[in-house]
PDB file of C-alpha atoms in Angstrom:
ATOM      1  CA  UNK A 182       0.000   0.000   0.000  1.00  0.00           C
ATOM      2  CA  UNK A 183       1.460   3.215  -0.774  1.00  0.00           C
ATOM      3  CA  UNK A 184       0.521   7.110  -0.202  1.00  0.00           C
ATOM      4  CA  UNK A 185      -2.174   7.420  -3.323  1.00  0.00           C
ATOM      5  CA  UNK A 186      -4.246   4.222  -1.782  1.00  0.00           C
ATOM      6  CA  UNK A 187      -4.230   5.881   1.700  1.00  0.00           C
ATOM      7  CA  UNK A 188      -5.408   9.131  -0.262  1.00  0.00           C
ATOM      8  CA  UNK A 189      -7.490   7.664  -1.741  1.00  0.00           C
ATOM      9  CA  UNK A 190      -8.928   6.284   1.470  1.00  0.00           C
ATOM     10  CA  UNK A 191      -9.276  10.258   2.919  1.00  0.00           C
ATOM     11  CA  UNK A 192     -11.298  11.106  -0.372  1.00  0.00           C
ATOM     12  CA  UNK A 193     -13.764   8.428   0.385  1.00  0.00           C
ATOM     13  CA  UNK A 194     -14.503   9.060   3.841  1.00  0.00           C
ATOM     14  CA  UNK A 195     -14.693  13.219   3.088  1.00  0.00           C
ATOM     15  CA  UNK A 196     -17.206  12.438   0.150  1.00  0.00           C
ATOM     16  CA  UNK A 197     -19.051  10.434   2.176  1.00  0.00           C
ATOM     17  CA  UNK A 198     -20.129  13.043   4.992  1.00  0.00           C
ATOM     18  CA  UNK A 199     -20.014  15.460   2.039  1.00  0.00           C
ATOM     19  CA  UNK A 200     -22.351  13.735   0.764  1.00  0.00           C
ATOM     20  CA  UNK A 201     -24.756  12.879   4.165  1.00  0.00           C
ATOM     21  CA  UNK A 202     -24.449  16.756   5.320  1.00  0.00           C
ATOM     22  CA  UNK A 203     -27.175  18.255   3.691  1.00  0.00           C
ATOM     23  CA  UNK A 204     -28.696  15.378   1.692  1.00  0.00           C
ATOM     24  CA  UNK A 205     -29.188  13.428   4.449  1.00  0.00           C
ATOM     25  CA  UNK A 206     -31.496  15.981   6.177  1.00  0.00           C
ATOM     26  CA  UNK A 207     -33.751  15.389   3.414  1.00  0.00           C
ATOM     27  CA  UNK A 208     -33.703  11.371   3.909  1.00  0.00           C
ATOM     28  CA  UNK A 209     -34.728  12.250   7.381  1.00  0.00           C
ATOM     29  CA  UNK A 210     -37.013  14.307   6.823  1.00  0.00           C
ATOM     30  CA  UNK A 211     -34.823  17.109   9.408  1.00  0.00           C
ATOM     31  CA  UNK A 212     -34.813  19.387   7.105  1.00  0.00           C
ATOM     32  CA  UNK A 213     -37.942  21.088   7.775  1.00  0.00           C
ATOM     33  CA  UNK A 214     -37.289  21.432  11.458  1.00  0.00           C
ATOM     34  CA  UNK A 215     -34.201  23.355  10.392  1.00  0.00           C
ATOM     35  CA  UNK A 216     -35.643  25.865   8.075  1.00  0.00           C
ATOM     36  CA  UNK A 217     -37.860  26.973  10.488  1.00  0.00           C
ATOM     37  CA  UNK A 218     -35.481  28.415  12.870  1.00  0.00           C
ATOM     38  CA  UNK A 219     -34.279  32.145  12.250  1.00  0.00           C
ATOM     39  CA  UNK A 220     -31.119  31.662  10.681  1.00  0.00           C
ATOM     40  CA  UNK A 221     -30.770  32.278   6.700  1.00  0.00           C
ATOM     41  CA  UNK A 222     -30.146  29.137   4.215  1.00  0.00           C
ATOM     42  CA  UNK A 223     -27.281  30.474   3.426  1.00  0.00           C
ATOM     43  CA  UNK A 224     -25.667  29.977   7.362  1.00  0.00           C
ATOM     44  CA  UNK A 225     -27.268  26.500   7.027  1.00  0.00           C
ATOM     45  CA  UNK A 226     -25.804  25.489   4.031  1.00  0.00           C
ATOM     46  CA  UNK A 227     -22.479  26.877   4.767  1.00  0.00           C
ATOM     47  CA  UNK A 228     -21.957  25.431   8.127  1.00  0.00           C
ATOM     48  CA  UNK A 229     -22.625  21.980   6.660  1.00  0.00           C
ATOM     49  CA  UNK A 230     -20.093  22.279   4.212  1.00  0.00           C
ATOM     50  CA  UNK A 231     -17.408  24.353   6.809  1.00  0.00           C
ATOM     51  CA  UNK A 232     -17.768  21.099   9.332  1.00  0.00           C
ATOM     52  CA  UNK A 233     -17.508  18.855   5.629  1.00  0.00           C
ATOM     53  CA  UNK A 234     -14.168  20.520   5.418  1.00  0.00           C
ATOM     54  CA  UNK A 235     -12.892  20.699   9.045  1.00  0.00           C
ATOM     55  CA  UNK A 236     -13.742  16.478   8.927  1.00  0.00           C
ATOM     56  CA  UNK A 237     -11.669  16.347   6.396  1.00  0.00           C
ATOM     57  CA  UNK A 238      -8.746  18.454   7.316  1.00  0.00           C
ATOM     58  CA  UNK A 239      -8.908  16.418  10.914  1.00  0.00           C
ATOM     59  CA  UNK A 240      -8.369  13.508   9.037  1.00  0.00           C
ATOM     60  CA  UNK A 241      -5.729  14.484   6.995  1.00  0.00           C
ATOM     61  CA  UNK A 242      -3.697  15.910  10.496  1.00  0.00           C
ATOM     62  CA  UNK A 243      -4.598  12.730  12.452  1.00  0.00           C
ATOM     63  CA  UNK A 244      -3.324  10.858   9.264  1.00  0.00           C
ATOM     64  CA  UNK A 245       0.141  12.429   8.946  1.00  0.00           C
ATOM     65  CA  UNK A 246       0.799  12.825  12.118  1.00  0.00           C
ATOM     66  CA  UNK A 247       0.530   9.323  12.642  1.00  0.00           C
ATOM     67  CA  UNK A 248       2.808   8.827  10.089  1.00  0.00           C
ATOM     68  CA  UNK A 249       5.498  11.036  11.705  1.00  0.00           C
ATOM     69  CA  UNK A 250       5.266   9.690  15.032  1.00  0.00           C
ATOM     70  CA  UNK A 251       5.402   5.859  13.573  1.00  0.00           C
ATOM     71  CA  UNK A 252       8.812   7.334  11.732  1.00  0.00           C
ATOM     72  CA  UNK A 253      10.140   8.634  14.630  1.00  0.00           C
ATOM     73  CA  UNK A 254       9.645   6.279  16.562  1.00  0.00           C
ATOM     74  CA  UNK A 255      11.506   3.986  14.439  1.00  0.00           C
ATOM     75  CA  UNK A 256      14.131   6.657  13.017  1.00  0.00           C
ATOM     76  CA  UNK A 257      14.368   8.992  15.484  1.00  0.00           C
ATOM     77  CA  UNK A 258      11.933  12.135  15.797  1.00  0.00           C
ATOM     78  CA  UNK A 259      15.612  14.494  15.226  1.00  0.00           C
ATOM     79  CA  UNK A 260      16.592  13.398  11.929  1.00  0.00           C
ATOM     80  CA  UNK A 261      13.233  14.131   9.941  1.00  0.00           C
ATOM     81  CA  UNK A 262      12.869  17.599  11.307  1.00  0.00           C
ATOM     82  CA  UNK A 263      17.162  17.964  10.733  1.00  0.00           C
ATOM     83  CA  UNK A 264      16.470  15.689   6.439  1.00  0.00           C
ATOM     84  CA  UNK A 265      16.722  17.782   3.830  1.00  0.00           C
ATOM     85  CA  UNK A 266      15.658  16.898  -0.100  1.00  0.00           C
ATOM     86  CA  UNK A 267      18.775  17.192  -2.328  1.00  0.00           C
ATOM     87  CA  UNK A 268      19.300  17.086  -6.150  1.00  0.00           C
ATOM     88  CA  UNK A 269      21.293  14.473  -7.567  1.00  0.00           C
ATOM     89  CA  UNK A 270      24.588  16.956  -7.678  1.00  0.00           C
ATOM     90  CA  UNK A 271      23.986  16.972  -3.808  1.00  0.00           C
ATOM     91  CA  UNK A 272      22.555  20.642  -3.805  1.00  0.00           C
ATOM     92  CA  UNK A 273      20.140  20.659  -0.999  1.00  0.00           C
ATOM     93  CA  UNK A 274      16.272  21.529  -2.559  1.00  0.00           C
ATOM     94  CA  UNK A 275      14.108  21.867   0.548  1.00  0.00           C
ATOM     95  CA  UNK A 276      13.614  20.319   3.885  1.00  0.00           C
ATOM     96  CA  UNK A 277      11.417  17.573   4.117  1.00  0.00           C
ATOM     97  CA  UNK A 278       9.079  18.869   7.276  1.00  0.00           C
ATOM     98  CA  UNK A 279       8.579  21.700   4.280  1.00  0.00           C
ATOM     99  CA  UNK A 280       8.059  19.390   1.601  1.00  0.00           C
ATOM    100  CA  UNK A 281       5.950  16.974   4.113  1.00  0.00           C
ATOM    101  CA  UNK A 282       3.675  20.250   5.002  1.00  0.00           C
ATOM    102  CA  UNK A 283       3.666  21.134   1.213  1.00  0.00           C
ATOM    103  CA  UNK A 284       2.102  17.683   0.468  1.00  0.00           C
ATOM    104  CA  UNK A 285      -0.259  18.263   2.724  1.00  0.00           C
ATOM    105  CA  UNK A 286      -1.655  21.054   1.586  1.00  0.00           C
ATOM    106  CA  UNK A 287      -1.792  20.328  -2.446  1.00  0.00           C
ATOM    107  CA  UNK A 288      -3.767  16.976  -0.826  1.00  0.00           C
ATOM    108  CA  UNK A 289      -5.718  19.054   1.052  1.00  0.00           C
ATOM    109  CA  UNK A 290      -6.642  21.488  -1.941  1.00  0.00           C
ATOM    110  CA  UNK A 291      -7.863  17.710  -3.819  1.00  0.00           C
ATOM    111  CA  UNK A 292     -10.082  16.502  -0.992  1.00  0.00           C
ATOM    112  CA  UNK A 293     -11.822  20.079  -0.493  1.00  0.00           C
ATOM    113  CA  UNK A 294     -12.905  20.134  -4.475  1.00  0.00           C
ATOM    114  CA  UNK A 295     -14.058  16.362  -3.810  1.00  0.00           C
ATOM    115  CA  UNK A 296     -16.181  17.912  -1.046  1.00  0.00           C
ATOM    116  CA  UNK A 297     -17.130  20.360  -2.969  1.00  0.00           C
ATOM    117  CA  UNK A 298     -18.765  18.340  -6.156  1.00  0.00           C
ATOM    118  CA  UNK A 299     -20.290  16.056  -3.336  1.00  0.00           C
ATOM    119  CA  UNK A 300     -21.719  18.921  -1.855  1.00  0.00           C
ATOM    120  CA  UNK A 301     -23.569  20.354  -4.905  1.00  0.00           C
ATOM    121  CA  UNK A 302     -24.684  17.073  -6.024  1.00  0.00           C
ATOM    122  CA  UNK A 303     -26.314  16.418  -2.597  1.00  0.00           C
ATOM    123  CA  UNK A 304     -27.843  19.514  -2.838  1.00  0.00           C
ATOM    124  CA  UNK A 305     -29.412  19.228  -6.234  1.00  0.00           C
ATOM    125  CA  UNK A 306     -30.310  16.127  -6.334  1.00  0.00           C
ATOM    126  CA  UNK A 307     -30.941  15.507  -2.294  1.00  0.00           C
ATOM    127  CA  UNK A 308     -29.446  11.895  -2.393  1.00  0.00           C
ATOM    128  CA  UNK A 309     -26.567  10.634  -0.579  1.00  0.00           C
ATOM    129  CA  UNK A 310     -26.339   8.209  -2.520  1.00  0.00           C
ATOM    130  CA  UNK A 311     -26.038   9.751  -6.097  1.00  0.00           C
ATOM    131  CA  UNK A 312     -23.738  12.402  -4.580  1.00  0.00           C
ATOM    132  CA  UNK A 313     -21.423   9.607  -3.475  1.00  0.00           C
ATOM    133  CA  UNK A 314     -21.403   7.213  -6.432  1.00  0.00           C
ATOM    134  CA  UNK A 315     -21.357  10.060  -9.224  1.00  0.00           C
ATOM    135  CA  UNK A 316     -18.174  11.947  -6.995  1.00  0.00           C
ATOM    136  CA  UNK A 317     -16.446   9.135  -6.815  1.00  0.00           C
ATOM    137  CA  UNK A 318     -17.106   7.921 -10.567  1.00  0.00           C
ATOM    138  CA  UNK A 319     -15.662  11.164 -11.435  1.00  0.00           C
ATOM    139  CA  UNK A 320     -13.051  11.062  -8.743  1.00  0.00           C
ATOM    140  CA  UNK A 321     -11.386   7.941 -10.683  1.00  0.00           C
ATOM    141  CA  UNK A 322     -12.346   8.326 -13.836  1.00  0.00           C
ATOM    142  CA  UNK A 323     -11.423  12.262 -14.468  1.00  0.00           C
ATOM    143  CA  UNK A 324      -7.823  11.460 -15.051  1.00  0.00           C
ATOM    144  CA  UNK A 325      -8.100   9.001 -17.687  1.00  0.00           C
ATOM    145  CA  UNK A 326     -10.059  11.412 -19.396  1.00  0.00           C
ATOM    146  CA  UNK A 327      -7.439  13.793 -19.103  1.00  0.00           C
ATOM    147  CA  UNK A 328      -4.802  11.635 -20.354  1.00  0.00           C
ATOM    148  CA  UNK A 329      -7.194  10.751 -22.930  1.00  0.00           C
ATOM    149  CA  UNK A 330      -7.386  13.846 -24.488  1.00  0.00           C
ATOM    150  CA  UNK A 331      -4.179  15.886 -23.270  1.00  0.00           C
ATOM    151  CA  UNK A 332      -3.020  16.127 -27.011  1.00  0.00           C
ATOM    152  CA  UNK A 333      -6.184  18.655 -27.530  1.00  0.00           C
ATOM    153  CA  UNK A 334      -5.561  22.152 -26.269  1.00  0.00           C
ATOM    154  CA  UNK A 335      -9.096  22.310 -24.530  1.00  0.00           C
ATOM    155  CA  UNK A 336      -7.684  19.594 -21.877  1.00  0.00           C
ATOM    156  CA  UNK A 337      -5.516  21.920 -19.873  1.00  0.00           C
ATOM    157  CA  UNK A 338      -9.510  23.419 -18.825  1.00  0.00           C
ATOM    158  CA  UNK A 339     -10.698  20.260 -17.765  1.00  0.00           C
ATOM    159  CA  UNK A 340     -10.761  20.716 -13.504  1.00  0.00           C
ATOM    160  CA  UNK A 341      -8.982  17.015 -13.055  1.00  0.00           C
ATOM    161  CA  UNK A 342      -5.816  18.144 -15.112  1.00  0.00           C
ATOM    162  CA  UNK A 343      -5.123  20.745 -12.449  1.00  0.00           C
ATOM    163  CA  UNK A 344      -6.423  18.836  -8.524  1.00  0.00           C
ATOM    164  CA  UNK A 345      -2.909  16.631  -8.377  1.00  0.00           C
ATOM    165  CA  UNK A 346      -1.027  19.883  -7.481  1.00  0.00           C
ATOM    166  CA  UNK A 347       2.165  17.678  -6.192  1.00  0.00           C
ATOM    167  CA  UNK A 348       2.711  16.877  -9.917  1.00  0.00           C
ATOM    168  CA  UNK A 349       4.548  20.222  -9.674  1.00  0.00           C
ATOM    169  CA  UNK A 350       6.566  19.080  -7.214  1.00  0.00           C
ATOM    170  CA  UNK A 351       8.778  17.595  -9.410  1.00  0.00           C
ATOM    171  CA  UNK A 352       8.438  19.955 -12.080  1.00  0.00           C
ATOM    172  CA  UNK A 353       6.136  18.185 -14.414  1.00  0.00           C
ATOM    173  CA  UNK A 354       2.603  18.569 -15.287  1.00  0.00           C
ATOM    174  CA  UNK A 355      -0.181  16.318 -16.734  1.00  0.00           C
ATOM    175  CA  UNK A 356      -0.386  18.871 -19.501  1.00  0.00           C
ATOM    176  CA  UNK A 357       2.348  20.649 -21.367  1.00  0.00           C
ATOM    177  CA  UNK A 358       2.387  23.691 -20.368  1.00  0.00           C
ATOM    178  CA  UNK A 359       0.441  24.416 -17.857  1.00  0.00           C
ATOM    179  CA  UNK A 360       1.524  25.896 -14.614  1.00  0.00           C
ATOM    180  CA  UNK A 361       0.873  25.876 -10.674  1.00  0.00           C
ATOM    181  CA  UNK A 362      -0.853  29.517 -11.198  1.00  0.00           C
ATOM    182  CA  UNK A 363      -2.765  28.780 -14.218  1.00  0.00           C
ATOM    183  CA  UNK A 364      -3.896  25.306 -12.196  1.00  0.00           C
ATOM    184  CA  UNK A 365      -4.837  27.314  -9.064  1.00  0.00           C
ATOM    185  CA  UNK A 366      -6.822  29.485 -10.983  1.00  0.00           C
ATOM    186  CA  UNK A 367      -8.308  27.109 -12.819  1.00  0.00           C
ATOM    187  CA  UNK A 368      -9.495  25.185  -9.334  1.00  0.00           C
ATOM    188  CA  UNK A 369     -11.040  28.335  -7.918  1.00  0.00           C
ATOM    189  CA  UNK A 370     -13.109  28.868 -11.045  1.00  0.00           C
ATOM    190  CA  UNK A 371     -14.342  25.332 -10.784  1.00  0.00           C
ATOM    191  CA  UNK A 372     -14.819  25.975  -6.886  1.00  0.00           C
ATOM    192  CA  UNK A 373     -16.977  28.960  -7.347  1.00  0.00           C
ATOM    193  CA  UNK A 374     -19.389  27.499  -9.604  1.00  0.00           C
ATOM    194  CA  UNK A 375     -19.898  24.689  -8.025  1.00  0.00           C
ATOM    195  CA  UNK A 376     -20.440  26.714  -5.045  1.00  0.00           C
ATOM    196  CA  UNK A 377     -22.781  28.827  -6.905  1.00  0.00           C
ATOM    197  CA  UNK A 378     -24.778  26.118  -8.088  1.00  0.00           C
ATOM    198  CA  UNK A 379     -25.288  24.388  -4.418  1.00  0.00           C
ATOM    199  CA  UNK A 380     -26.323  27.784  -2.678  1.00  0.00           C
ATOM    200  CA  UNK A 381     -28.537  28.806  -5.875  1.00  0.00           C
ATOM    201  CA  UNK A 382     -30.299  25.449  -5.753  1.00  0.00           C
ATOM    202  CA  UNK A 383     -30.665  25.346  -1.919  1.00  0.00           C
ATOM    203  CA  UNK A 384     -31.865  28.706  -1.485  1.00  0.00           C
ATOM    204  CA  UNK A 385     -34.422  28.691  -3.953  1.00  0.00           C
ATOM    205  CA  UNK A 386     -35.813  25.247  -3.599  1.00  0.00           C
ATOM    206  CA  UNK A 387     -39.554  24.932  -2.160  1.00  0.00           C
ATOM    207  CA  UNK A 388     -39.482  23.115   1.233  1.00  0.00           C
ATOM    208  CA  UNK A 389     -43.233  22.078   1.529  1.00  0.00           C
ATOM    209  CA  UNK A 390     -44.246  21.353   5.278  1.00  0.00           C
TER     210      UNK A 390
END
């Protein structure tokens, strides 16, 4: 088992309660009790999908922290925190608490847009279990299509060219030429309208008593 399955793993679990936040009110029927208490849709909405994202940020904390602590306690807990990354001519790159923490984050950045397209499917279509099936159907199958069609120039717009942000890491991209900014950009443009979409739907939709 290596990092990607244990990523992998994260994903899952995040589009899962993703998923459950809001369209499992409706399954329950709970929905209607919250509605009718004075706070706007819009606090409603956005507190299920803030908690969506602090789950998943636990998770990824409790995960790699775990990992340090089972390498230092079989290496040592100095020499991580002392390693650095070097090139092959022995130049040192960066440390590797800095590259560790980078990781983290470009992960991060992946699990939040997973959350995201849960999110807005659960809230358009009100089923868990669509959310979860269809988010994870594109959560695997996105970068095939990439690599699919990365000799057309329309690919580098295509939202699972850009979500692996480690592939910069080592200076490479999925598609030639492309960069971190342009990929960054391209995420919160994705982000937004999938945002958009969730809080148009929910706010407008007719809750019938």
């Amino acid at each position: 088992m290596n990092v990607e399955f244990f990523i992998s793993i994260m994903v899952l679990f995040a589009i899962i309660i993703a998923a459950g936040a809001i369209a499992g009110e409706f399954s329950k029927g709970t929905i209607k009790m919250l509605l009718i208490r004075p706070v706007g849709r819009t606090k409603i909405l956005m507190s299920k999908y803030i908690s969506s994202l602090l789950f998943a940020l636990s998770m990824l904390v409790v995960t790699f922290g775990f990992a340090l602590l089972v390498g230092g306690l079989f290496f040592g807990f100095e020499s991580p925190m002392q390693a650095n990354i070097s090139a092959m001519d022995g130049s040192i790159i960066e440390s590797v608490v800095l590259h560790l923490l980078t990781s983290v984050a470009f992960v991060y950045v992946d699990m939040i847009m997973m959350i995201t397209i849960a999110f807005m499917i659960a809230t358009v279509f009100t089923s868990s279990a669509l959310a979860i099936g269809l988010t994870i159907f594109v959560r695997f199958a996105g970068p095939n299509v990439v690599l699919a069609v990365q000799q057309y120039d329309w690919a580098k717009y295509i939202l699972f060219a850009h979500l692996n942000l480690r592939q910069y890491i080592g200076g490479a991209s999925y598609i030639e030429g492309t960069t971190m900014t342009f990929s960054i950009i391209t995420i919160i443009i994705y982000f937004c309208i999938f945002i958009s979409i969730a809080w148009c739907i929910f706010y407008k939709r007719d809750i019938t008593a």
